[in-house]
mmCIF file of C-alpha atoms and ligand atoms in Angstrom:
data_model
loop_
_atom_site.group_PDB
_atom_site.id
_atom_site.type_symbol
_atom_site.label_atom_id
_atom_site.label_comp_id
_atom_site.label_asym_id
_atom_site.label_seq_id
_atom_site.Cartn_x
_atom_site.Cartn_y
_atom_site.Cartn_z
ATOM 1 C CA MET A 1 -0.083 -0.135 0.169
ATOM 2 C CA LYS A 2 0.999 3.569 -0.273
ATOM 3 C CA TYR A 3 1.400 5.719 3.053
ATOM 4 C CA ILE A 4 2.990 8.892 3.944
ATOM 5 C CA GLU A 5 6.342 8.715 5.431
ATOM 6 C CA HIS A 6 7.917 11.283 7.874
ATOM 7 C CA GLY A 7 11.010 11.649 9.541
ATOM 8 C CA PRO A 8 11.332 12.909 13.176
ATOM 9 C CA GLY A 9 11.742 16.749 13.291
ATOM 10 C CA THR A 10 11.551 17.747 9.570
ATOM 11 C CA GLY A 11 9.701 20.151 7.619
ATOM 12 C CA ALA A 12 6.377 19.678 6.035
ATOM 13 C CA ASP A 13 7.879 19.532 2.679
ATOM 14 C CA THR A 14 9.602 16.341 3.540
ATOM 15 C CA LEU A 15 6.166 14.000 3.664
ATOM 16 C CA VAL A 16 6.529 11.574 0.967
ATOM 17 C CA LEU A 17 4.438 8.738 -0.492
ATOM 18 C CA GLN A 18 6.354 5.482 0.146
ATOM 19 C CA GLU A 19 5.175 1.869 -0.279
ATOM 20 C CA ALA A 20 4.580 -0.478 2.712
ATOM 21 C CA ALA A 21 3.233 -3.722 3.091
ATOM 22 C CA THR A 22 -0.511 -3.788 3.936
ATOM 23 C CA PRO A 23 -1.345 -4.409 7.418
ATOM 24 C CA ARG A 24 -3.841 -7.060 8.637
ATOM 25 C CA ALA A 25 -6.215 -6.843 10.959
ATOM 26 C CA GLY A 26 -5.760 -8.441 14.446
ATOM 27 C CA ALA A 27 -8.420 -10.572 16.445
ATOM 28 C CA HIS A 28 -10.532 -7.478 17.556
ATOM 29 C CA GLU A 29 -9.505 -5.206 14.597
ATOM 30 C CA VAL A 30 -10.520 -3.887 11.329
ATOM 31 C CA LEU A 31 -8.770 -3.529 8.008
ATOM 32 C CA ILE A 32 -10.156 -0.130 6.602
ATOM 33 C CA ARG A 33 -9.817 0.828 3.272
ATOM 34 C CA VAL A 34 -9.194 4.413 3.386
ATOM 35 C CA ALA A 35 -11.389 7.046 1.511
ATOM 36 C CA PHE A 36 -10.333 10.052 3.512
ATOM 37 C CA ALA A 37 -7.936 10.790 6.442
ATOM 38 C CA GLY A 38 -8.187 13.694 8.952
ATOM 39 C CA VAL A 39 -4.956 16.090 9.454
ATOM 40 C CA ASN A 40 -4.948 16.935 13.203
ATOM 41 C CA ARG A 41 -2.531 19.597 14.755
ATOM 42 C CA PRO A 42 -0.978 16.503 16.950
ATOM 43 C CA ASP A 43 0.376 14.937 13.334
ATOM 44 C CA VAL A 44 2.161 18.233 12.937
ATOM 45 C CA LEU A 45 3.652 17.969 16.517
ATOM 46 C CA GLN A 46 4.460 14.325 15.678
ATOM 47 C CA ARG A 47 6.217 15.274 12.621
ATOM 48 C CA LEU A 48 8.000 17.941 13.957
ATOM 49 C CA GLY A 49 9.329 15.643 16.844
ATOM 50 C CA LEU A 50 7.739 17.475 19.693
ATOM 51 C CA TYR A 51 4.866 14.588 20.261
ATOM 52 C CA ASN A 52 6.148 10.966 20.652
ATOM 53 C CA PRO A 53 3.485 8.540 19.969
ATOM 54 C CA PRO A 54 2.588 5.660 22.399
ATOM 55 C CA PRO A 55 5.383 2.881 21.900
ATOM 56 C CA SER A 56 2.202 0.424 20.882
ATOM 57 C CA ALA A 57 1.057 3.020 18.276
ATOM 58 C CA CYS A 58 1.533 2.751 14.388
ATOM 59 C CA PRO A 59 4.641 4.998 13.474
ATOM 60 C CA TYR A 60 2.900 6.234 10.621
ATOM 61 C CA LEU A 61 0.825 9.675 10.741
ATOM 62 C CA GLY A 62 -2.863 9.848 10.837
ATOM 63 C CA LEU A 63 -5.329 9.489 13.809
ATOM 64 C CA GLU A 64 -8.652 9.272 12.001
ATOM 65 C CA VAL A 65 -10.155 7.875 8.896
ATOM 66 C CA ALA A 66 -13.305 6.837 7.096
ATOM 67 C CA GLY A 67 -13.530 4.032 4.499
ATOM 68 C CA THR A 68 -14.783 0.685 3.764
ATOM 69 C CA VAL A 69 -14.164 -2.207 5.612
ATOM 70 C CA GLU A 70 -11.708 -4.802 3.898
ATOM 71 C CA GLN A 71 -11.265 -7.566 6.374
ATOM 72 C CA VAL A 72 -11.982 -8.223 9.911
ATOM 73 C CA GLY A 73 -10.315 -10.125 12.632
ATOM 74 C CA GLU A 74 -11.638 -13.429 13.731
ATOM 75 C CA ALA A 75 -12.845 -12.183 16.848
ATOM 76 C CA VAL A 76 -14.604 -9.150 15.393
ATOM 77 C CA THR A 77 -18.540 -9.005 15.835
ATOM 78 C CA ARG A 78 -19.424 -5.475 14.990
ATOM 79 C CA TRP A 79 -18.604 -5.075 11.362
ATOM 80 C CA LYS A 80 -18.230 -6.845 8.177
ATOM 81 C CA ALA A 81 -16.138 -6.555 4.922
ATOM 82 C CA GLY A 82 -18.099 -3.968 2.834
ATOM 83 C CA ASP A 83 -19.527 -1.829 6.233
ATOM 84 C CA GLN A 84 -18.637 2.054 5.887
ATOM 85 C CA VAL A 85 -17.093 3.541 8.839
ATOM 86 C CA CYS A 86 -15.141 6.200 10.366
ATOM 87 C CA ALA A 87 -12.574 5.483 12.938
ATOM 88 C CA LEU A 88 -10.105 6.569 15.734
ATOM 89 C CA THR A 89 -6.937 4.970 14.803
ATOM 90 C CA HIS A 90 -3.762 4.388 16.730
ATOM 91 C CA GLY A 91 -1.736 6.254 14.033
ATOM 92 C CA GLY A 92 -1.373 5.362 10.506
ATOM 93 C CA GLY A 93 -4.269 6.950 8.872
ATOM 94 C CA TYR A 94 -2.281 8.631 6.398
ATOM 95 C CA ALA A 95 -2.302 5.433 4.081
ATOM 96 C CA GLU A 96 -4.269 3.596 1.911
ATOM 97 C CA PHE A 97 -5.140 0.863 4.326
ATOM 98 C CA CYS A 98 -5.305 1.218 8.315
ATOM 99 C CA VAL A 99 -6.208 -1.064 10.933
ATOM 100 C CA ALA A 100 -8.348 0.319 13.581
ATOM 101 C CA ASP A 101 -10.052 -1.580 16.895
ATOM 102 C CA GLU A 102 -13.400 -2.542 16.266
ATOM 103 C CA ARG A 103 -14.558 -0.920 19.441
ATOM 104 C CA HIS A 104 -13.077 2.529 17.862
ATOM 105 C CA CYS A 105 -15.122 2.478 14.707
ATOM 106 C CA LEU A 106 -18.326 4.072 14.168
ATOM 107 C CA PRO A 107 -21.027 4.034 11.448
ATOM 108 C CA VAL A 108 -21.082 6.800 9.032
ATOM 109 C CA PRO A 109 -23.936 8.990 10.037
ATOM 110 C CA ALA A 110 -26.861 8.601 7.751
ATOM 111 C CA GLY A 111 -26.807 11.755 4.967
ATOM 112 C CA LEU A 112 -22.809 12.284 5.883
ATOM 113 C CA THR A 113 -20.721 11.615 3.151
ATOM 114 C CA LEU A 114 -17.227 9.750 3.889
ATOM 115 C CA ALA A 115 -15.235 13.053 3.732
ATOM 116 C CA GLN A 116 -17.768 14.420 6.494
ATOM 117 C CA ALA A 117 -17.092 11.232 8.521
ATOM 118 C CA ALA A 118 -13.700 11.373 8.387
ATOM 119 C CA ALA A 119 -13.667 15.014 10.137
ATOM 120 C CA LEU A 120 -15.442 13.710 13.149
ATOM 121 C CA PRO A 121 -13.485 10.945 15.443
ATOM 122 C CA GLU A 122 -10.817 13.235 16.608
ATOM 123 C CA ASN A 123 -12.603 16.135 17.206
ATOM 124 C CA TYR A 124 -15.785 14.946 18.386
ATOM 125 C CA ILE A 125 -14.385 12.344 20.799
ATOM 126 C CA THR A 126 -12.178 15.123 22.047
ATOM 127 C CA VAL A 127 -14.653 17.538 22.805
ATOM 128 C CA TRP A 128 -17.114 14.884 24.204
ATOM 129 C CA ALA A 129 -14.550 13.346 26.406
ATOM 130 C CA ASN A 130 -13.385 17.040 27.745
ATOM 131 C CA LEU A 131 -16.906 18.928 27.986
ATOM 132 C CA PHE A 132 -19.695 16.265 28.175
ATOM 133 C CA ALA A 133 -18.580 12.981 29.320
ATOM 134 C CA GLY A 134 -17.957 14.555 32.608
ATOM 135 C CA LYS A 135 -21.152 16.641 32.510
ATOM 136 C CA LEU A 136 -19.072 20.099 32.735
ATOM 137 C CA VAL A 137 -21.199 21.511 29.898
ATOM 138 C CA SER A 138 -25.081 21.447 29.802
ATOM 139 C CA ALA A 139 -27.738 23.553 29.282
ATOM 140 C CA GLY A 140 -27.511 27.338 30.646
ATOM 141 C CA LYS A 141 -23.496 26.789 30.954
ATOM 142 C CA SER A 142 -21.136 29.435 29.590
ATOM 143 C CA VAL A 143 -18.071 28.188 27.804
ATOM 144 C CA LEU A 144 -14.830 30.192 26.668
ATOM 145 C CA VAL A 145 -13.423 28.025 23.648
ATOM 146 C CA HIS A 146 -9.983 29.305 22.737
ATOM 147 C CA GLY A 147 -8.942 28.568 19.331
ATOM 148 C CA GLY A 148 -12.706 28.842 18.369
ATOM 149 C CA SER A 149 -12.094 28.320 14.674
ATOM 150 C CA SER A 150 -10.069 25.340 15.098
ATOM 151 C CA GLY A 151 -11.158 21.844 13.992
ATOM 152 C CA ILE A 152 -11.571 21.057 17.979
ATOM 153 C CA GLY A 153 -13.088 24.589 18.435
ATOM 154 C CA ILE A 154 -15.857 24.576 15.747
ATOM 155 C CA THR A 155 -16.801 21.071 17.141
ATOM 156 C CA ALA A 156 -17.068 22.665 20.652
ATOM 157 C CA ILE A 157 -18.812 25.328 19.767
ATOM 158 C CA GLN A 158 -21.653 23.352 17.649
ATOM 159 C CA LEU A 159 -21.993 20.700 20.494
ATOM 160 C CA ALA A 160 -22.211 23.280 23.245
ATOM 161 C CA ARG A 161 -25.078 25.078 21.491
ATOM 162 C CA GLU A 162 -26.940 22.194 21.050
ATOM 163 C CA VAL A 163 -27.241 21.240 24.589
ATOM 164 C CA GLY A 164 -28.154 24.796 25.466
ATOM 165 C CA ALA A 165 -24.736 26.138 26.650
ATOM 166 C CA GLU A 166 -23.665 29.679 25.643
ATOM 167 C CA VAL A 167 -20.392 29.907 23.870
ATOM 168 C CA ALA A 168 -17.767 32.600 23.925
ATOM 169 C CA VAL A 169 -14.498 32.189 21.924
ATOM 170 C CA THR A 170 -11.236 33.756 20.738
ATOM 171 C CA ALA A 171 -9.585 33.621 17.400
ATOM 172 C CA GLY A 172 -7.043 35.713 15.603
ATOM 173 C CA ASN A 173 -9.055 37.599 13.161
ATOM 174 C CA ALA A 174 -12.412 38.994 12.171
ATOM 175 C CA HIS A 175 -12.787 36.170 9.452
ATOM 176 C CA LYS A 176 -12.194 33.308 11.768
ATOM 177 C CA LEU A 177 -14.636 35.023 14.517
ATOM 178 C CA GLU A 178 -17.423 35.207 11.987
ATOM 179 C CA ILE A 179 -17.223 31.540 11.180
ATOM 180 C CA CYS A 180 -17.497 31.002 14.719
ATOM 181 C CA ARG A 181 -20.575 33.134 14.926
ATOM 182 C CA ARG A 182 -21.988 31.159 11.894
ATOM 183 C CA HIS A 183 -21.400 27.986 14.110
ATOM 184 C CA GLY A 184 -23.180 29.163 16.953
ATOM 185 C CA ALA A 185 -20.742 31.365 18.973
ATOM 186 C CA THR A 186 -22.470 34.472 20.415
ATOM 187 C CA HIS A 187 -19.423 36.420 21.993
ATOM 188 C CA LEU A 188 -16.400 36.699 19.559
ATOM 189 C CA ILE A 189 -13.054 38.018 20.861
ATOM 190 C CA ASN A 190 -10.377 38.876 18.536
ATOM 191 C CA TYR A 191 -7.678 38.157 21.003
ATOM 192 C CA ARG A 192 -5.089 40.381 19.051
ATOM 193 C CA GLU A 193 -7.461 43.336 19.499
ATOM 194 C CA GLN A 194 -8.831 42.901 22.919
ATOM 195 C CA ASP A 195 -7.940 41.225 26.350
ATOM 196 C CA PHE A 196 -10.200 38.091 26.698
ATOM 197 C CA ASN A 197 -10.386 38.923 30.414
ATOM 198 C CA ASP A 198 -11.866 42.046 29.820
ATOM 199 C CA ALA A 199 -14.417 40.893 27.217
ATOM 200 C CA VAL A 200 -15.378 37.955 28.928
ATOM 201 C CA ALA A 201 -16.106 40.352 32.172
ATOM 202 C CA GLU A 202 -18.308 42.369 30.177
ATOM 203 C CA ALA A 203 -20.227 39.652 28.457
ATOM 204 C CA THR A 204 -20.866 38.195 32.053
ATOM 205 C CA ASP A 205 -21.293 41.041 34.086
ATOM 206 C CA GLY A 206 -18.397 40.506 35.835
ATOM 207 C CA ARG A 207 -19.315 36.691 36.658
ATOM 208 C CA GLY A 208 -16.897 34.869 34.358
ATOM 209 C CA VAL A 209 -17.689 31.551 32.411
ATOM 210 C CA ASP A 210 -18.474 28.057 33.865
ATOM 211 C CA VAL A 211 -15.888 26.456 31.786
ATOM 212 C CA VAL A 212 -12.801 27.248 29.504
ATOM 213 C CA LEU A 213 -11.689 24.764 26.852
ATOM 214 C CA ASP A 214 -7.791 26.003 26.436
ATOM 215 C CA MET A 215 -5.361 24.620 23.718
ATOM 216 C CA VAL A 216 -3.309 27.551 24.156
ATOM 217 C CA GLY A 217 -1.840 27.543 27.751
ATOM 218 C CA GLY A 218 1.490 29.434 28.682
ATOM 219 C CA ARG A 219 0.271 33.091 29.687
ATOM 220 C CA TYR A 220 -3.291 32.075 29.069
ATOM 221 C CA ILE A 221 -3.204 29.494 32.127
ATOM 222 C CA GLU A 222 -3.314 32.496 34.642
ATOM 223 C CA LYS A 223 -5.982 34.516 32.722
ATOM 224 C CA ASN A 224 -8.064 31.456 32.126
ATOM 225 C CA LEU A 225 -8.456 31.221 35.964
ATOM 226 C CA ARG A 226 -9.271 34.901 36.009
ATOM 227 C CA ALA A 227 -12.012 34.277 33.360
ATOM 228 C CA LEU A 228 -13.681 31.515 35.376
ATOM 229 C CA ALA A 229 -16.955 31.979 37.509
ATOM 230 C CA LEU A 230 -17.406 30.516 41.040
ATOM 231 C CA ASP A 231 -17.118 26.585 40.693
ATOM 232 C CA GLY A 232 -15.962 26.834 37.266
ATOM 233 C CA ALA A 233 -13.465 24.535 35.390
ATOM 234 C CA LEU A 234 -10.196 24.853 33.320
ATOM 235 C CA VAL A 235 -10.104 22.119 30.658
ATOM 236 C CA GLN A 236 -6.746 22.047 29.198
ATOM 237 C CA ILE A 237 -6.406 19.869 26.108
ATOM 238 C CA ALA A 238 -3.057 21.451 24.641
ATOM 239 C CA PHE A 239 -0.156 23.750 25.543
ATOM 240 C CA LEU A 240 0.677 25.646 22.338
ATOM 241 C CA GLU A 241 2.668 28.165 24.296
ATOM 242 C CA GLY A 242 3.773 25.873 26.769
ATOM 243 C CA SER A 243 2.772 24.002 29.994
ATOM 244 C CA ARG A 244 5.185 25.465 32.485
ATOM 245 C CA VAL A 245 4.403 28.768 33.896
ATOM 246 C CA ASP A 246 4.710 30.607 37.131
ATOM 247 C CA ILE A 247 0.950 31.650 38.503
ATOM 248 C CA ASP A 248 -0.911 32.707 41.259
ATOM 249 C CA LEU A 249 -3.125 29.833 42.447
ATOM 250 C CA LEU A 250 -5.222 31.678 44.699
ATOM 251 C CA PRO A 251 -8.247 32.068 42.457
ATOM 252 C CA VAL A 252 -8.558 27.985 42.664
ATOM 253 C CA MET A 253 -8.907 28.422 46.224
ATOM 254 C CA LEU A 254 -10.964 31.607 46.245
ATOM 255 C CA LYS A 255 -13.426 30.790 43.542
ATOM 256 C CA ARG A 256 -13.177 26.734 44.076
ATOM 257 C CA LEU A 257 -12.138 25.949 40.486
ATOM 258 C CA ASN A 258 -11.582 22.743 38.766
ATOM 259 C CA VAL A 259 -8.209 22.885 36.995
ATOM 260 C CA THR A 260 -8.334 19.689 34.585
ATOM 261 C CA GLY A 261 -7.638 18.260 31.285
ATOM 262 C CA SER A 262 -6.629 15.141 28.989
ATOM 263 C CA THR A 263 -5.338 13.827 26.064
ATOM 264 C CA LEU A 264 -6.906 11.495 24.110
ATOM 265 C CA ARG A 265 -4.419 9.056 22.623
ATOM 266 C CA ALA A 266 -2.838 8.239 25.940
ATOM 267 C CA ARG A 267 -6.192 6.628 27.009
ATOM 268 C CA THR A 268 -6.393 2.856 27.190
ATOM 269 C CA PRO A 269 -8.433 1.327 24.348
ATOM 270 C CA GLN A 270 -11.717 0.269 26.555
ATOM 271 C CA ASN A 271 -11.561 4.075 27.673
ATOM 272 C CA LYS A 272 -11.735 4.919 24.222
ATOM 273 C CA ALA A 273 -14.317 2.398 23.408
ATOM 274 C CA GLU A 274 -16.674 3.895 26.372
ATOM 275 C CA LEU A 275 -16.122 7.572 25.206
ATOM 276 C CA ILE A 276 -17.019 6.634 21.825
ATOM 277 C CA GLU A 277 -20.253 4.890 22.769
ATOM 278 C CA GLY A 278 -21.273 7.902 24.814
ATOM 279 C CA LEU A 279 -20.294 10.101 21.885
ATOM 280 C CA ARG A 280 -22.312 7.611 19.499
ATOM 281 C CA ALA A 281 -25.510 7.841 21.627
ATOM 282 C CA ALA A 282 -25.701 11.555 22.273
ATOM 283 C CA PHE A 283 -24.637 13.337 19.095
ATOM 284 C CA TRP A 284 -24.990 10.733 16.515
ATOM 285 C CA PRO A 285 -28.689 11.541 16.372
ATOM 286 C CA VAL A 286 -27.706 15.105 16.062
ATOM 287 C CA LEU A 287 -25.910 14.601 13.018
ATOM 288 C CA GLU A 288 -28.104 12.472 11.249
ATOM 289 C CA GLN A 289 -30.664 15.173 11.675
ATOM 290 C CA GLY A 290 -28.329 17.615 9.679
ATOM 291 C CA ARG A 291 -26.961 19.645 12.975
ATOM 292 C CA CYS A 292 -23.473 20.175 14.327
ATOM 293 C CA LEU A 293 -22.162 19.001 10.914
ATOM 294 C CA PRO A 294 -18.150 19.157 10.396
ATOM 295 C CA LEU A 295 -16.644 22.369 8.758
ATOM 296 C CA ILE A 296 -14.202 21.031 6.136
ATOM 297 C CA HIS A 297 -11.893 23.875 5.086
ATOM 298 C CA ALA A 298 -9.847 21.940 2.419
ATOM 299 C CA VAL A 299 -9.659 18.240 1.174
ATOM 300 C CA MET A 300 -6.013 17.458 -0.622
ATOM 301 C CA PRO A 301 -4.701 14.457 -2.294
ATOM 302 C CA LEU A 302 -3.007 12.075 -0.058
ATOM 303 C CA ALA A 303 0.327 12.764 -2.024
ATOM 304 C CA GLU A 304 0.073 16.410 -0.743
ATOM 305 C CA ALA A 305 0.045 15.452 2.809
ATOM 306 C CA GLY A 306 3.019 18.188 3.102
ATOM 307 C CA ARG A 307 0.686 21.044 1.772
ATOM 308 C CA ALA A 308 -1.866 20.182 4.205
ATOM 309 C CA HIS A 309 0.656 20.348 7.131
ATOM 310 C CA ALA A 310 1.726 23.562 5.580
ATOM 311 C CA LEU A 311 -1.436 24.951 5.666
ATOM 312 C CA MET A 312 -2.242 23.800 9.172
ATOM 313 C CA GLU A 313 0.918 25.343 10.337
ATOM 314 C CA SER A 314 -0.033 28.603 8.616
ATOM 315 C CA SER A 315 -2.990 29.102 10.744
ATOM 316 C CA THR A 316 -5.070 30.327 7.922
ATOM 317 C CA HIS A 317 -7.652 27.671 7.880
ATOM 318 C CA ALA A 318 -10.981 27.303 10.005
ATOM 319 C CA GLY A 319 -12.175 23.688 10.418
ATOM 320 C CA LYS A 320 -10.796 20.743 9.002
ATOM 321 C CA ILE A 321 -8.102 19.892 6.512
ATOM 322 C CA LEU A 322 -8.700 15.949 5.077
ATOM 323 C CA LEU A 323 -6.712 14.162 2.894
ATOM 324 C CA GLU A 324 -8.223 12.465 0.098
ATOM 325 C CA VAL A 325 -6.953 8.776 -0.311
ATOM 326 C CA ALA A 326 -9.218 6.732 -2.401
ATOM 327 C CA PRO A 327 -13.006 8.038 -2.144
ATOM 328 C CA ALA A 328 -15.161 5.233 -2.527
HETATM 329 N N1 LIG B 1 -6.146 16.689 24.364
HETATM 330 C C1 LIG B 1 -6.536 15.903 23.438
HETATM 331 O O1 LIG B 1 -7.200 14.858 23.478
HETATM 332 C C2 LIG B 1 -6.566 16.706 21.880
HETATM 333 C C3 LIG B 1 -6.708 15.879 20.768
HETATM 334 C C4 LIG B 1 -6.875 16.736 19.723
HETATM 335 C C5 LIG B 1 -6.484 18.069 19.352
HETATM 336 N N2 LIG B 1 -5.731 18.438 20.581
HETATM 337 C C6 LIG B 1 -5.154 20.050 20.514
HETATM 338 O O2 LIG B 1 -6.228 20.809 20.098
HETATM 339 C C7 LIG B 1 -5.755 21.702 19.476
HETATM 340 C C8 LIG B 1 -6.376 22.043 18.070
HETATM 341 O O3 LIG B 1 -6.570 21.088 17.313
HETATM 342 P P1 LIG B 1 -6.784 21.093 15.822
HETATM 343 O O4 LIG B 1 -6.722 19.801 15.198
HETATM 344 O O5 LIG B 1 -8.352 21.462 15.927
HETATM 345 O O6 LIG B 1 -5.827 22.198 15.308
HETATM 346 P P2 LIG B 1 -6.138 23.552 14.322
HETATM 347 O O7 LIG B 1 -7.103 23.706 13.566
HETATM 348 O O8 LIG B 1 -4.538 23.937 14.008
HETATM 349 O O9 LIG B 1 -6.320 24.628 15.775
HETATM 350 C C9 LIG B 1 -5.183 25.350 16.322
HETATM 351 C C10 LIG B 1 -5.819 26.842 16.658
HETATM 352 O O10 LIG B 1 -5.149 27.103 17.910
HETATM 353 C C11 LIG B 1 -4.953 28.734 17.344
HETATM 354 N N3 LIG B 1 -3.843 29.105 18.319
HETATM 355 C C12 LIG B 1 -3.809 29.778 19.353
HETATM 356 N N4 LIG B 1 -2.578 30.046 19.710
HETATM 357 C C13 LIG B 1 -1.799 29.232 18.757
HETATM 358 C C14 LIG B 1 -0.382 29.212 18.735
HETATM 359 N N5 LIG B 1 0.341 29.662 19.064
HETATM 360 N N6 LIG B 1 0.241 28.433 17.602
HETATM 361 C C15 LIG B 1 -0.931 27.564 16.719
HETATM 362 N N7 LIG B 1 -2.119 27.798 16.835
HETATM 363 C C16 LIG B 1 -2.556 28.698 17.771
HETATM 364 C C17 LIG B 1 -5.220 28.797 16.180
HETATM 365 O O11 LIG B 1 -6.101 29.932 16.101
HETATM 366 P P3 LIG B 1 -5.877 31.466 15.726
HETATM 367 O O12 LIG B 1 -5.344 31.622 14.262
HETATM 368 O O13 LIG B 1 -7.250 31.984 16.108
HETATM 369 O O14 LIG B 1 -5.101 31.665 16.958
HETATM 370 C C18 LIG B 1 -5.533 27.669 15.636
HETATM 371 O O15 LIG B 1 -6.823 27.757 14.822
HETATM 372 C C19 LIG B 1 -4.433 21.560 19.154
HETATM 373 O O16 LIG B 1 -3.517 22.011 19.888
HETATM 374 C C20 LIG B 1 -4.207 20.093 19.381
HETATM 375 O O17 LIG B 1 -3.114 19.523 19.662
HETATM 376 C C21 LIG B 1 -5.881 17.999 21.651
#
C-alpha cells in the first residue's frame, strides 16, 4: 500500500508517499480501505518531533479515517467487510489501508459523506471527552473556547450550543470569528485586539464563564483562572504556548475552581471505547438530523500531505483539513 512517510523533526515538505506492506487486522481489529484521513495538529507536532506517539502505536501519521471495511479479525463481531465506517486509529491513517480497534469504529452517520465522516472522530471524541462525558457543559452553562475556529473549536461551539450552553470564543482575526458566529458562538473575541479577560467580564457582567476549553496554555493559564466563575472549570487539551508557568493559584481556592484536562491518545483502548459509545448515543442522532456537521476547510490528495501540514501550520484555515486517499 502507499502511505506517507515522515522523518522526526522534519519540515512539511519532507512528507512523501512510500510503499509498505498492507497491514492485517488483529483478532479484534478491522482493516479499513481509507477514503479520507483527517489532518490534526497532533500530526504536525509528531512530524516536528514534539509529540511522541505511544510505543504501541503505528509510527505512521494519521489519527482518524473514514472508508470501507476490507477485512475483519477473527473475533470481530460488530463489523463485516463492505461496511462504511469512520474510526479513531492508533496512528497510520495517512495510508491506503489502516487498522483500527473494532470498538473505535463508528458507522458513517446517515446523510453524511465519507469526507464528513473522516472529520468526526478526533475532534468529536476529544470534545465529548473533555466537555460532556464529565457533564461539565449542559444547558444554561457558559463556555469560553480558545482557538474557536480550529477543528476542535468549531466542534466545541456546535456541541455546546446543541445542548443549550452559551459560547464565547477567541480567534486571531475577524474572518475566523465570523465563522465561529455562524456555528453558534455568541461572544466573539479577537485576542489580537482585545484582552479576553475584559471581554469575558463585559459579556458576563463580571461573573465569569463556567468552563474554559484551552489549547494555548502559557500566559493564558493564569488569565483562564481569572475568566472563570465560581465553581468553574479550566479544561486543558493542549499547550501550544507551553505548559510551564509561574502563576498565582489563589483563584483556585477563592472560586473553588477545577483544573483538569486530558489527552485522547494516551487513554486505554477500553476507555476510548466507552467515550465513543457515549458520543455515539448523544450526538450521532443529532448529526443524522443534519446539525453540528463538521466544517471542512480543505481536501487535498494524500500525496500532498506536506501541503496540508503547511496549511495547518499557517493557521489560516478554519475547521478541518482532510486528505483524500481513494474516495469510495
Ligand atoms: N487533548 C486531546 O485529546 C487533543 C486531541 C486533539 C487535538 N488536541 C489539540 O487541540 C488543538 C486544536 O487541534 P486542531 O487539530 O483543531 O488544530 P488547529 O485547527 O490547527 O487549531 C489550532 C488553533 O489554535 C489557535 N492558536 C492559538 N494560539 C496558537 C499558537 N500559539 N500556535 C498555533 N495555533 C494557535 C489557532 O487559531 P488562531 O489563528 O485564531 O490563533 C488555531 O486555529 C491543538 O492544539 C491540538 O494539539 C488535543
